[in-house]
Amino acid sequence: MRRRSFISGTGAVVVGAEMLPFLKSSAAWAQATDTIVVAIGNTINSLDLHRVGTNRPAYQVTINCYDRLVTFGAKSQPDGTLVYDYNKIEGELAESWETAADGLSITFKLKKDAKFWDGTPVTAEDVKWSFDRAVAVGGFAATQMKAGGLEKPEQFEALDPLTFRVKLLRKSKLSLPDIAVPVPFILNSKVGKANVSEKDPWATEYFHRTAAGSGAYKVERWDPGQQIVYVRNDDWKGGKLPAIRRVIVREIPAQATRRALIERGDIQMAFEISAKDAKELKEKGSAVVVGAPIDNCMHVLCPNFNFEPFKDKRVRQAIAFALPYEQILNQAAYGRGAAMWGGKSTEPADISWPQPFPYKTDIDKAKDLLGQTPFKAGFEVPLSFDLGTAEWGEPTALLIQEGLAKIGIKATIDKIPGANWRTVALVEKKLPLHLDNFGGWLNTPCYYFYWAYIKGALFNSVNYEDAEMAKLVEETLHIASDDPAYAPKIKRMIAKAFDEVPRIPLWQPYLDSAIRKDVAGYSSWYHRQPDFRVLQLKKA
């Protein structure tokens, strides 16, 4: 579906003709007492999180339509904003669980009355099949499971219809939290097994287009590139029944259109709005802006080691000194974020993460570093960003382009459609210089490094490889944070990141959304997707 942007000025809004039916239907749905309309900017490219290449916007399907054994709780910020609580684990399909005294197994008791959408009971066999699938399909899902020490089907046992056990390869601080993230979601194994083939033993093509879960919402319809519609599962047993019966999620690439719709009251939520819109909507009071800093997340510039100049550490450091950081934060993020530059030392004082790197805008130093390399005459390189995040990506790229030009590096802007970004940037890892915004789901520095600094990891889009770093990650990933060996090794990891700068941090972002004043219950999550299960419509 092609949509023109709204053109706003002096309070008027002009809309393209093809938008009129959309606006009419959205406005009508928005007046219903049990339905909400949500606008998002990115395209959902699959209904199956386990499938290789599934993008982040698609995670919302897993969160709202599938259950996990456990999930994280929520807590209130000082300003009343709700955010997830990493230190609080609650049951979803599991009514209870017990960790063995030696820490090498976790046994879960399932809720007796949990059912899939087709009415069949959820059993431990379904849980085992789903866990087996998560570690077997490869790619992101398998790597995520491995972070918690969940690596092989032999680790998962259905002891009886309602008892499931995970046998751990080692005691790990990440095992139970890793079971709470979206990846180990529970599918209807009977449906899955009916749709497997020799070439597709885990029914990835079937689940790519068809959801089959036990979660709070069912997928009523999915029109790729246009919308997804959820309808409540009135038999949900994983938590309190949602107050909202139907959720209509419209894909609207134009940021100005999403803003106009929320300001007019034609939708209940504009999810993941730009920093500019967050600032201005907050000042105007035309919608409620909800948001919080994203834990374990940074917007970064990524120089790919497969591009010859970036193999030289001095080139990477020169780029780090050439960036106009303050301009980027003020113009791309409208000041809404934490600075990740200007650190006082090349050695970290503590293990907090993320923390500012020891770089700042210093063109003379950048020129000096580049002058020490075979690339002192400069070079050309494409600078790529995800069109789905253009609200911050484009102004950031333009300012980086200007900064690099001052030291003789000519960057040409490359805009990549959001539906293709994950494959090109993260799976194929072939973009020479690009913007990224990875955020670690489990809130520890070793977990971030596991995903972003280890060769072959999905979010190591720069192909960085270092034996010492890999060893440090392996040694810290599973041990307790209060282990005496933990902090010194984390400091060494951070010091290496400072020096070798395979990822150049810009700022720690907020996740902001705008909601209509009659919407309550919104919560910010580490996975950066909306959880519709907790939303409510206030009575007039």
Coordinates of C-alpha atoms in Angstrom, one line a residue:
M1 CA 0.0 0.0 0.0
R2 CA 1.4 3.4 -1.0
R3 CA 0.7 6.3 1.3
R4 CA 1.5 10.0 0.9
S5 CA 2.7 11.9 3.9
F6 CA 0.6 14.4 5.6
I7 CA 1.5 18.0 4.9
S8 CA 1.1 20.1 7.9
G9 CA 1.2 23.9 8.3
T10 CA -0.6 26.5 10.3
G11 CA -2.6 23.7 11.9
A12 CA -4.0 22.3 8.7
V13 CA -3.5 18.7 7.5
V14 CA -3.7 17.8 3.8
V15 CA -4.1 14.1 3.0
G16 CA -3.6 12.1 -0.2
A17 CA -6.7 10.7 -1.7
E18 CA -5.6 7.1 -1.1
M19 CA -5.4 7.8 2.6
L20 CA -9.1 8.7 3.0
P21 CA -10.5 5.2 3.3
F22 CA -7.8 4.4 5.8
L23 CA -8.5 7.5 7.9
K24 CA -12.2 6.8 7.8
S25 CA -11.9 3.2 9.1
S26 CA -9.2 4.1 11.6
A27 CA -11.3 7.0 13.0
A28 CA -14.4 4.7 13.3
W29 CA -12.4 1.9 15.0
A30 CA -10.8 4.4 17.3
Q31 CA -14.3 5.3 18.7
A32 CA -15.0 1.7 19.7
T33 CA -14.8 0.9 23.4
D34 CA -13.0 -2.4 23.1
T35 CA -10.8 -1.8 20.1
I36 CA -7.5 0.2 19.7
V37 CA -5.7 1.3 16.6
V38 CA -2.0 1.5 16.7
A39 CA 0.3 3.0 14.0
I40 CA 3.9 1.7 13.5
G41 CA 6.5 2.8 11.1
N42 CA 8.2 -0.5 10.2
T43 CA 6.9 -3.6 8.3
I44 CA 6.3 -6.9 10.1
N45 CA 8.0 -9.4 7.8
S46 CA 7.0 -12.7 9.5
L47 CA 4.8 -14.3 12.2
D48 CA 7.6 -16.6 13.3
L49 CA 10.3 -15.3 15.5
H50 CA 12.4 -18.4 15.0
R51 CA 12.6 -18.0 11.3
V52 CA 16.0 -16.7 10.0
G53 CA 15.6 -13.1 8.9
T54 CA 12.5 -12.2 11.0
N55 CA 12.8 -8.5 11.9
R56 CA 12.3 -6.8 15.2
P57 CA 8.8 -5.3 14.4
A58 CA 7.6 -8.9 14.1
Y59 CA 8.5 -9.7 17.7
Q60 CA 5.2 -8.1 18.7
V61 CA 3.4 -11.2 17.3
T62 CA 5.3 -13.5 19.6
I63 CA 4.8 -11.2 22.7
N64 CA 1.1 -10.9 22.2
C65 CA 0.1 -14.2 20.6
Y66 CA 2.4 -16.8 22.3
D67 CA 3.1 -17.7 25.9
R68 CA 6.4 -18.4 27.4
L69 CA 6.9 -20.4 30.6
V70 CA 7.9 -17.2 32.5
T71 CA 8.1 -13.5 31.9
F72 CA 9.5 -10.4 33.5
G73 CA 7.4 -8.3 35.9
A74 CA 6.9 -4.5 35.7
K75 CA 7.8 -1.6 37.9
S76 CA 7.0 2.1 38.1
Q77 CA 9.5 4.9 37.4
P78 CA 9.5 8.0 39.5
D79 CA 7.4 9.8 36.9
G80 CA 4.8 7.0 37.0
T81 CA 5.9 5.4 33.7
L82 CA 5.8 1.6 33.7
V83 CA 8.9 -0.4 32.6
Y84 CA 9.8 -4.0 32.8
D85 CA 11.6 -5.3 35.9
Y86 CA 14.6 -7.4 35.0
N87 CA 14.9 -8.6 38.6
K88 CA 11.3 -9.9 38.8
I89 CA 10.4 -13.2 37.2
E90 CA 6.7 -14.2 37.0
G91 CA 4.9 -17.3 35.7
E92 CA 3.0 -17.3 32.4
L93 CA 2.4 -20.9 31.3
A94 CA 4.3 -22.1 34.4
E95 CA 2.4 -22.0 37.7
S96 CA 5.6 -22.8 39.6
W97 CA 9.3 -23.7 39.0
E98 CA 12.2 -24.9 41.1
T99 CA 15.9 -24.6 40.5
A100 CA 18.0 -27.6 41.8
A101 CA 20.3 -27.0 44.7
D102 CA 23.3 -27.4 42.4
G103 CA 21.9 -24.9 39.9
L104 CA 22.1 -27.4 37.0
S105 CA 18.4 -27.9 36.3
I106 CA 15.1 -26.0 36.5
T107 CA 11.8 -27.9 36.7
F108 CA 8.5 -26.2 35.7
K109 CA 5.0 -27.2 36.5
L110 CA 2.5 -26.1 33.8
K111 CA -0.9 -24.6 34.5
K112 CA -3.5 -27.4 34.2
D113 CA -6.1 -25.5 32.3
A114 CA -3.9 -23.8 29.6
K115 CA -5.2 -24.5 26.1
F116 CA -4.1 -23.6 22.5
W117 CA -6.4 -21.6 20.3
D118 CA -7.8 -24.8 18.8
G119 CA -8.9 -26.1 22.3
T120 CA -6.2 -28.7 22.7
P121 CA -4.3 -28.7 26.0
V122 CA -0.8 -27.2 26.4
T123 CA 1.5 -30.0 27.5
A124 CA 5.1 -30.5 28.4
E125 CA 5.6 -32.2 25.0
D126 CA 4.6 -28.9 23.3
V127 CA 7.1 -27.1 25.5
K128 CA 9.9 -29.6 24.6
W129 CA 9.1 -29.4 20.9
S130 CA 9.2 -25.6 21.0
F131 CA 12.5 -25.5 22.9
D132 CA 13.9 -28.1 20.6
R133 CA 12.9 -26.0 17.6
A134 CA 14.4 -22.8 19.1
V135 CA 17.9 -24.4 19.4
A136 CA 17.7 -26.4 16.1
V137 CA 16.6 -23.8 13.6
G138 CA 19.8 -21.8 13.8
G139 CA 20.3 -18.1 13.5
F140 CA 19.1 -15.6 16.0
A141 CA 16.9 -18.0 18.0
A142 CA 19.6 -20.6 18.5
T143 CA 22.2 -17.9 19.6
Q144 CA 19.7 -16.4 22.0
M145 CA 19.0 -19.7 23.6
K146 CA 22.7 -20.4 23.9
A147 CA 23.2 -17.2 25.9
G148 CA 21.3 -18.9 28.7
G149 CA 23.1 -22.2 28.3
L150 CA 20.2 -23.7 26.3
E151 CA 22.0 -25.4 23.5
K152 CA 20.8 -29.0 22.7
P153 CA 17.5 -30.8 22.5
E154 CA 18.9 -33.4 25.0
Q155 CA 18.7 -30.7 27.7
F156 CA 14.9 -30.6 27.6
E157 CA 12.6 -33.2 29.1
A158 CA 8.9 -33.7 29.3
L159 CA 8.6 -35.6 32.6
D160 CA 4.8 -35.9 32.4
P161 CA 2.1 -33.9 30.7
L162 CA 2.4 -31.0 33.1
T163 CA 6.1 -31.2 34.1
F164 CA 9.0 -29.9 32.0
R165 CA 12.6 -29.9 33.0
V166 CA 15.6 -28.0 31.6
K167 CA 19.0 -29.6 32.3
L168 CA 21.7 -27.0 32.2
L169 CA 25.3 -27.5 30.9
R170 CA 26.6 -25.1 33.6
K171 CA 25.2 -23.0 36.4
S172 CA 24.4 -19.6 34.8
K173 CA 22.9 -16.3 36.0
L174 CA 21.3 -16.0 32.6
S175 CA 19.4 -19.3 32.3
L176 CA 16.1 -18.3 33.9
P177 CA 16.0 -14.7 32.5
D178 CA 16.7 -16.2 29.0
I179 CA 13.6 -18.4 29.4
A180 CA 11.6 -15.2 30.0
V181 CA 12.6 -13.5 26.7
P182 CA 10.4 -13.9 23.6
V183 CA 12.5 -16.6 21.8
P184 CA 11.4 -19.7 23.9
F185 CA 7.8 -19.3 23.0
I186 CA 5.4 -22.2 23.1
L187 CA 3.9 -23.4 19.8
N188 CA 1.2 -26.0 19.2
S189 CA 3.4 -28.9 18.4
K190 CA 0.5 -30.9 16.9
V191 CA -0.1 -28.2 14.3
G192 CA 3.6 -27.9 13.7
K193 CA 4.2 -31.6 13.2
A194 CA 1.3 -31.7 10.7
N195 CA 3.0 -29.2 8.5
V196 CA 6.6 -30.3 8.5
S197 CA 8.4 -31.7 5.4
E198 CA 11.8 -33.3 4.7
K199 CA 13.2 -29.9 3.7
D200 CA 11.4 -28.0 6.5
P201 CA 11.4 -30.2 9.6
W202 CA 10.3 -27.4 11.9
A203 CA 7.4 -26.0 9.8
T204 CA 9.1 -22.6 9.4
E205 CA 7.2 -21.9 6.2
Y206 CA 3.8 -22.7 7.8
F207 CA 4.5 -20.7 10.9
H208 CA 5.9 -17.8 8.9
R209 CA 2.3 -17.1 7.8
T210 CA 0.2 -18.8 10.4
A211 CA 0.3 -18.4 14.1
A212 CA -0.7 -21.3 16.4
G213 CA -0.3 -20.4 20.1
S214 CA -2.0 -20.2 23.4
G215 CA -1.4 -16.5 24.0
A216 CA -3.7 -13.6 24.9
Y217 CA -4.3 -12.6 21.3
K218 CA -5.0 -14.5 18.0
V219 CA -4.0 -13.2 14.6
E220 CA -7.3 -12.4 12.9
R221 CA -5.7 -11.3 9.7
W222 CA -2.3 -10.2 8.4
D223 CA -1.8 -8.1 5.3
P224 CA 2.0 -7.8 4.9
G225 CA 3.1 -4.3 4.4
Q226 CA -0.3 -2.9 5.5
Q227 CA -1.7 -4.2 8.8
I228 CA -2.0 -7.0 11.3
V229 CA -5.2 -7.4 13.3
Y230 CA -5.3 -9.2 16.7
V231 CA -8.5 -10.5 18.4
R232 CA -8.5 -11.5 22.1
N233 CA -8.3 -15.1 23.1
D234 CA -11.0 -15.3 25.7
D235 CA -9.7 -18.6 27.1
W236 CA -6.2 -17.2 27.8
K237 CA -4.7 -18.6 31.1
G238 CA -1.3 -17.0 31.0
G239 CA -2.3 -13.9 32.9
K240 CA -5.2 -11.5 33.5
L241 CA -7.5 -11.4 30.5
P242 CA -6.7 -8.2 28.4
A243 CA -9.2 -5.4 28.6
I244 CA -8.9 -4.7 24.8
R245 CA -10.8 -7.2 22.6
R246 CA -9.3 -6.2 19.2
V247 CA -6.1 -4.5 18.2
I248 CA -5.5 -3.1 14.7
V249 CA -1.9 -2.4 13.9
R250 CA -1.4 -0.2 10.8
E251 CA 1.9 0.1 9.1
I252 CA 2.4 3.8 8.2
P253 CA 5.9 4.6 7.1
A254 CA 5.4 8.4 7.1
Q255 CA 6.3 9.7 10.5
A256 CA 4.3 12.9 9.9
T257 CA 1.2 10.8 9.2
R258 CA 1.5 8.9 12.4
R259 CA 1.8 12.1 14.3
A260 CA -1.1 13.7 12.7
L261 CA -3.3 10.6 13.4
I262 CA -2.5 10.6 17.1
E263 CA -3.0 14.4 17.4
R264 CA -6.4 14.1 15.7
G265 CA -7.4 11.3 18.0
D266 CA -7.9 8.9 15.1
I267 CA -5.7 6.3 16.6
Q268 CA -5.0 5.3 20.2
M269 CA -1.2 4.9 19.9
A270 CA 1.7 6.0 17.6
F271 CA 4.3 3.5 18.6
E272 CA 8.1 4.3 18.6
I273 CA 7.8 8.0 17.6
S274 CA 10.8 10.2 16.8
A275 CA 12.6 12.2 19.5
K276 CA 11.4 15.4 17.7
D277 CA 7.8 14.3 18.0
A278 CA 8.2 13.2 21.6
K279 CA 9.6 16.6 22.5
E280 CA 7.0 18.6 20.6
L281 CA 4.0 16.5 21.6
K282 CA 5.0 16.7 25.2
E283 CA 5.3 20.5 25.0
K284 CA 1.9 20.8 23.2
G285 CA 0.1 18.3 25.4
S286 CA -1.9 17.0 22.4
A287 CA -1.0 13.4 23.3
V288 CA 0.6 11.6 26.3
V289 CA 4.2 10.7 25.6
V290 CA 5.4 7.6 27.4
G291 CA 9.0 6.4 27.3
A292 CA 12.1 5.4 29.1
P293 CA 15.8 4.9 28.3
I294 CA 16.4 1.6 26.6
D295 CA 18.5 -0.7 28.9
N296 CA 21.7 -2.1 27.4
C297 CA 21.2 -0.2 24.1
M298 CA 23.2 2.3 22.1
H299 CA 22.9 3.9 18.7
V300 CA 26.3 3.2 17.1
L301 CA 28.3 3.7 13.9
C302 CA 29.6 0.4 12.6
P303 CA 32.8 0.2 10.4
N304 CA 32.9 -3.3 8.8
F305 CA 36.2 -5.1 9.1
N306 CA 35.6 -6.7 5.6
F307 CA 36.2 -3.2 4.1
E308 CA 39.9 -2.8 3.8
P309 CA 40.4 0.7 5.5
F310 CA 38.5 -0.4 8.6
K311 CA 40.9 -3.2 9.4
D312 CA 43.3 -0.5 10.6
K313 CA 42.4 0.5 14.2
R314 CA 43.8 4.0 13.5
V315 CA 41.2 4.6 10.8
R316 CA 38.4 3.5 13.1
Q317 CA 39.8 5.8 15.9
A318 CA 40.1 8.7 13.4
I319 CA 36.4 8.3 12.5
A320 CA 35.5 8.3 16.2
F321 CA 37.3 11.6 16.6
A322 CA 35.7 13.1 13.5
L323 CA 32.1 12.7 14.5
P324 CA 30.0 15.8 15.5
Y325 CA 28.5 14.1 18.6
E326 CA 26.7 17.0 20.2
Q327 CA 25.1 18.1 16.9
I328 CA 24.0 14.5 16.3
L329 CA 22.4 14.3 19.8
N330 CA 20.7 17.7 19.5
Q331 CA 19.5 17.4 15.9
A332 CA 18.8 13.7 15.5
A333 CA 17.7 12.9 19.0
Y334 CA 16.5 16.4 20.1
G335 CA 18.6 15.9 23.2
R336 CA 16.5 12.9 24.2
G337 CA 19.2 10.4 25.1
A338 CA 22.4 9.9 27.1
A339 CA 25.7 10.9 25.6
M340 CA 28.0 8.0 24.8
W341 CA 31.1 10.1 24.1
G342 CA 33.4 12.2 26.3
G343 CA 34.7 9.5 28.6
K344 CA 37.5 10.7 30.8
S345 CA 39.8 7.7 30.5
T346 CA 40.8 4.9 28.2
E347 CA 40.4 2.6 31.3
P348 CA 36.8 2.2 32.6
A349 CA 36.4 3.2 36.3
D350 CA 33.5 0.7 36.8
I351 CA 31.5 -2.0 35.0
S352 CA 28.4 0.1 34.3
W353 CA 27.1 -0.4 30.7
P354 CA 26.5 1.4 28.5
Q355 CA 29.0 4.1 29.4
P356 CA 30.7 7.0 27.5
F357 CA 33.6 6.1 25.3
P358 CA 36.8 8.2 25.5
Y359 CA 36.2 10.0 22.2
K360 CA 35.0 13.5 21.4
T361 CA 34.9 15.7 18.3
D362 CA 38.6 16.5 17.5
I363 CA 39.2 17.0 13.8
D364 CA 43.0 17.7 14.2
K365 CA 43.4 14.4 16.1
A366 CA 41.3 12.6 13.6
K367 CA 43.5 13.9 10.7
D368 CA 46.6 13.0 12.6
L369 CA 45.5 9.4 13.1
L370 CA 44.3 9.0 9.5
G371 CA 47.6 10.5 8.4
Q372 CA 49.5 7.6 10.0
T373 CA 47.8 5.1 7.8
P374 CA 48.0 4.0 4.1
F375 CA 44.6 5.8 3.7
K376 CA 45.8 9.3 4.6
A377 CA 44.6 10.6 1.2
G378 CA 41.1 9.6 2.2
F379 CA 38.7 7.1 0.5
E380 CA 35.0 6.6 -0.5
V381 CA 32.6 4.5 1.4
P382 CA 28.8 4.0 1.4
L383 CA 27.1 4.9 4.7
S384 CA 23.9 2.9 5.2
F385 CA 20.9 3.2 7.4
D386 CA 17.6 1.5 7.9
L387 CA 14.7 3.5 6.3
G388 CA 12.5 2.2 9.0
T389 CA 14.5 4.3 11.5
A390 CA 14.9 7.3 9.2
E391 CA 13.7 9.7 11.8
W392 CA 17.0 9.5 13.6
G393 CA 19.0 7.6 11.0
E394 CA 18.9 10.1 8.2
P395 CA 19.9 13.2 10.2
T396 CA 22.6 11.2 11.9
A397 CA 23.9 9.9 8.6
L398 CA 24.0 13.4 7.1
L399 CA 25.9 14.8 10.0
I400 CA 28.4 11.9 10.0
Q401 CA 28.8 12.5 6.2
E402 CA 29.8 16.1 7.0
G403 CA 32.2 15.2 9.8
L404 CA 34.0 12.5 7.7
A405 CA 34.3 14.9 4.8
K406 CA 36.5 17.1 7.0
I407 CA 39.2 14.4 7.2
G408 CA 38.9 13.4 3.5
I409 CA 36.5 10.5 3.7
K410 CA 33.7 10.7 1.2
A411 CA 30.6 8.9 2.5
T412 CA 27.6 8.4 0.1
I413 CA 24.3 7.9 1.8
D414 CA 22.6 4.5 1.2
K415 CA 19.0 4.1 2.3
I416 CA 17.9 0.5 2.8
P417 CA 14.2 -0.5 3.2
G418 CA 13.3 -1.7 6.7
A419 CA 12.0 -5.1 5.4
N420 CA 15.5 -5.8 4.0
W421 CA 17.6 -4.3 6.7
R422 CA 18.0 -7.3 9.0
T423 CA 19.1 -9.6 6.1
V424 CA 21.5 -7.2 4.5
A425 CA 23.1 -5.7 7.6
L426 CA 22.9 -8.5 10.2
V427 CA 22.6 -11.8 8.4
E428 CA 24.8 -11.1 5.3
K429 CA 26.9 -8.5 7.2
K430 CA 28.0 -6.8 4.0
L431 CA 27.5 -3.1 4.6
P432 CA 30.9 -1.3 4.8
L433 CA 29.7 1.5 7.1
H434 CA 26.3 1.6 8.7
L435 CA 24.2 2.8 11.7
D436 CA 22.9 0.2 14.1
N437 CA 20.9 0.3 17.4
F438 CA 21.3 -3.0 19.0
G439 CA 19.9 -3.4 22.6
G440 CA 20.7 -6.4 24.7
W441 CA 17.6 -8.2 26.2
L442 CA 19.4 -9.4 29.3
N443 CA 20.7 -6.5 31.2
T444 CA 24.4 -7.3 31.7
P445 CA 27.5 -6.0 29.9
C446 CA 28.7 -9.5 29.1
Y447 CA 25.4 -10.3 27.3
Y448 CA 25.8 -7.2 25.1
F449 CA 29.3 -8.2 24.2
Y450 CA 28.1 -11.8 23.5
W451 CA 25.8 -10.5 20.8
A452 CA 27.9 -7.6 19.4
Y453 CA 31.6 -8.4 19.7
I454 CA 31.8 -12.1 19.0
K455 CA 32.5 -13.4 15.4
G456 CA 29.4 -14.7 13.8
A457 CA 27.0 -13.3 16.3
L458 CA 23.9 -11.7 14.7
F459 CA 24.5 -8.2 15.9
N460 CA 28.3 -8.3 15.2
S461 CA 27.5 -6.7 11.8
V462 CA 31.1 -5.4 11.5
N463 CA 32.7 -8.9 11.4
Y464 CA 34.9 -8.1 14.4
E465 CA 37.0 -11.0 15.6
D466 CA 39.3 -11.1 18.6
A467 CA 40.4 -14.2 20.6
E468 CA 40.9 -12.3 23.9
M469 CA 37.5 -10.7 23.7
A470 CA 35.8 -14.1 22.9
K471 CA 37.6 -15.6 25.9
L472 CA 36.5 -12.8 28.2
V473 CA 32.9 -13.2 27.1
E474 CA 33.0 -16.9 27.6
E475 CA 34.4 -16.5 31.0
T476 CA 31.9 -13.9 32.2
L477 CA 28.7 -14.8 30.5
H478 CA 27.5 -17.4 33.0
I479 CA 29.3 -16.5 36.3
A480 CA 27.5 -14.5 39.0
S481 CA 27.9 -10.7 38.8
D482 CA 29.3 -10.7 42.4
D483 CA 32.0 -13.3 41.6
P484 CA 35.4 -11.7 42.3
A485 CA 36.6 -12.6 38.8
Y486 CA 33.7 -10.9 37.1
A487 CA 34.4 -7.1 37.4
P488 CA 38.1 -7.2 36.3
K489 CA 37.2 -9.2 33.2
I490 CA 34.3 -6.9 32.3
K491 CA 36.6 -3.9 32.7
R492 CA 39.1 -5.5 30.4
M493 CA 36.3 -6.1 27.8
I494 CA 35.2 -2.5 28.0
A495 CA 38.8 -1.2 27.7
K496 CA 39.3 -3.3 24.6
A497 CA 36.1 -1.9 23.1
F498 CA 37.3 1.7 23.9
D499 CA 40.7 1.0 22.2
E500 CA 39.7 -1.1 19.2
V501 CA 36.4 0.7 18.6
P502 CA 34.7 -1.8 16.3
R503 CA 31.4 -0.1 17.2
I504 CA 31.4 3.7 17.7
P505 CA 28.8 4.7 20.2
L506 CA 26.7 7.8 19.6
W507 CA 24.0 7.9 22.3
Q508 CA 21.7 5.7 24.5
P509 CA 18.2 6.2 23.1
Y510 CA 14.8 6.4 24.6
L511 CA 11.9 4.3 23.4
D512 CA 9.0 6.8 23.1
S513 CA 5.4 6.3 22.1
A514 CA 2.5 8.7 22.0
I515 CA -0.9 7.5 23.3
R516 CA -4.3 9.1 23.4
K517 CA -5.3 10.4 26.8
D518 CA -7.9 7.7 27.3
V519 CA -5.3 4.9 27.1
A520 CA -3.7 3.5 30.3
G521 CA -1.3 0.7 31.2
Y522 CA 1.4 1.2 28.6
S523 CA 4.8 -0.3 29.6
S524 CA 8.3 0.0 28.1
W525 CA 10.0 -3.3 27.4
Y526 CA 13.6 -4.3 26.6
H527 CA 12.4 -6.0 23.4
R528 CA 11.1 -2.6 22.1
Q529 CA 7.8 -3.8 21.0
P530 CA 4.2 -3.0 22.3
D531 CA 2.6 -5.3 24.8
F532 CA -1.2 -4.9 24.1
R533 CA -2.1 -7.3 26.9
V534 CA -1.8 -4.7 29.6
L535 CA -3.5 -1.8 27.8
Q536 CA -6.9 -0.3 29.0
L537 CA -9.3 2.3 27.7
K538 CA -10.3 4.7 30.4
K539 CA -14.0 5.3 30.8
A540 CA -15.2 8.9 30.0

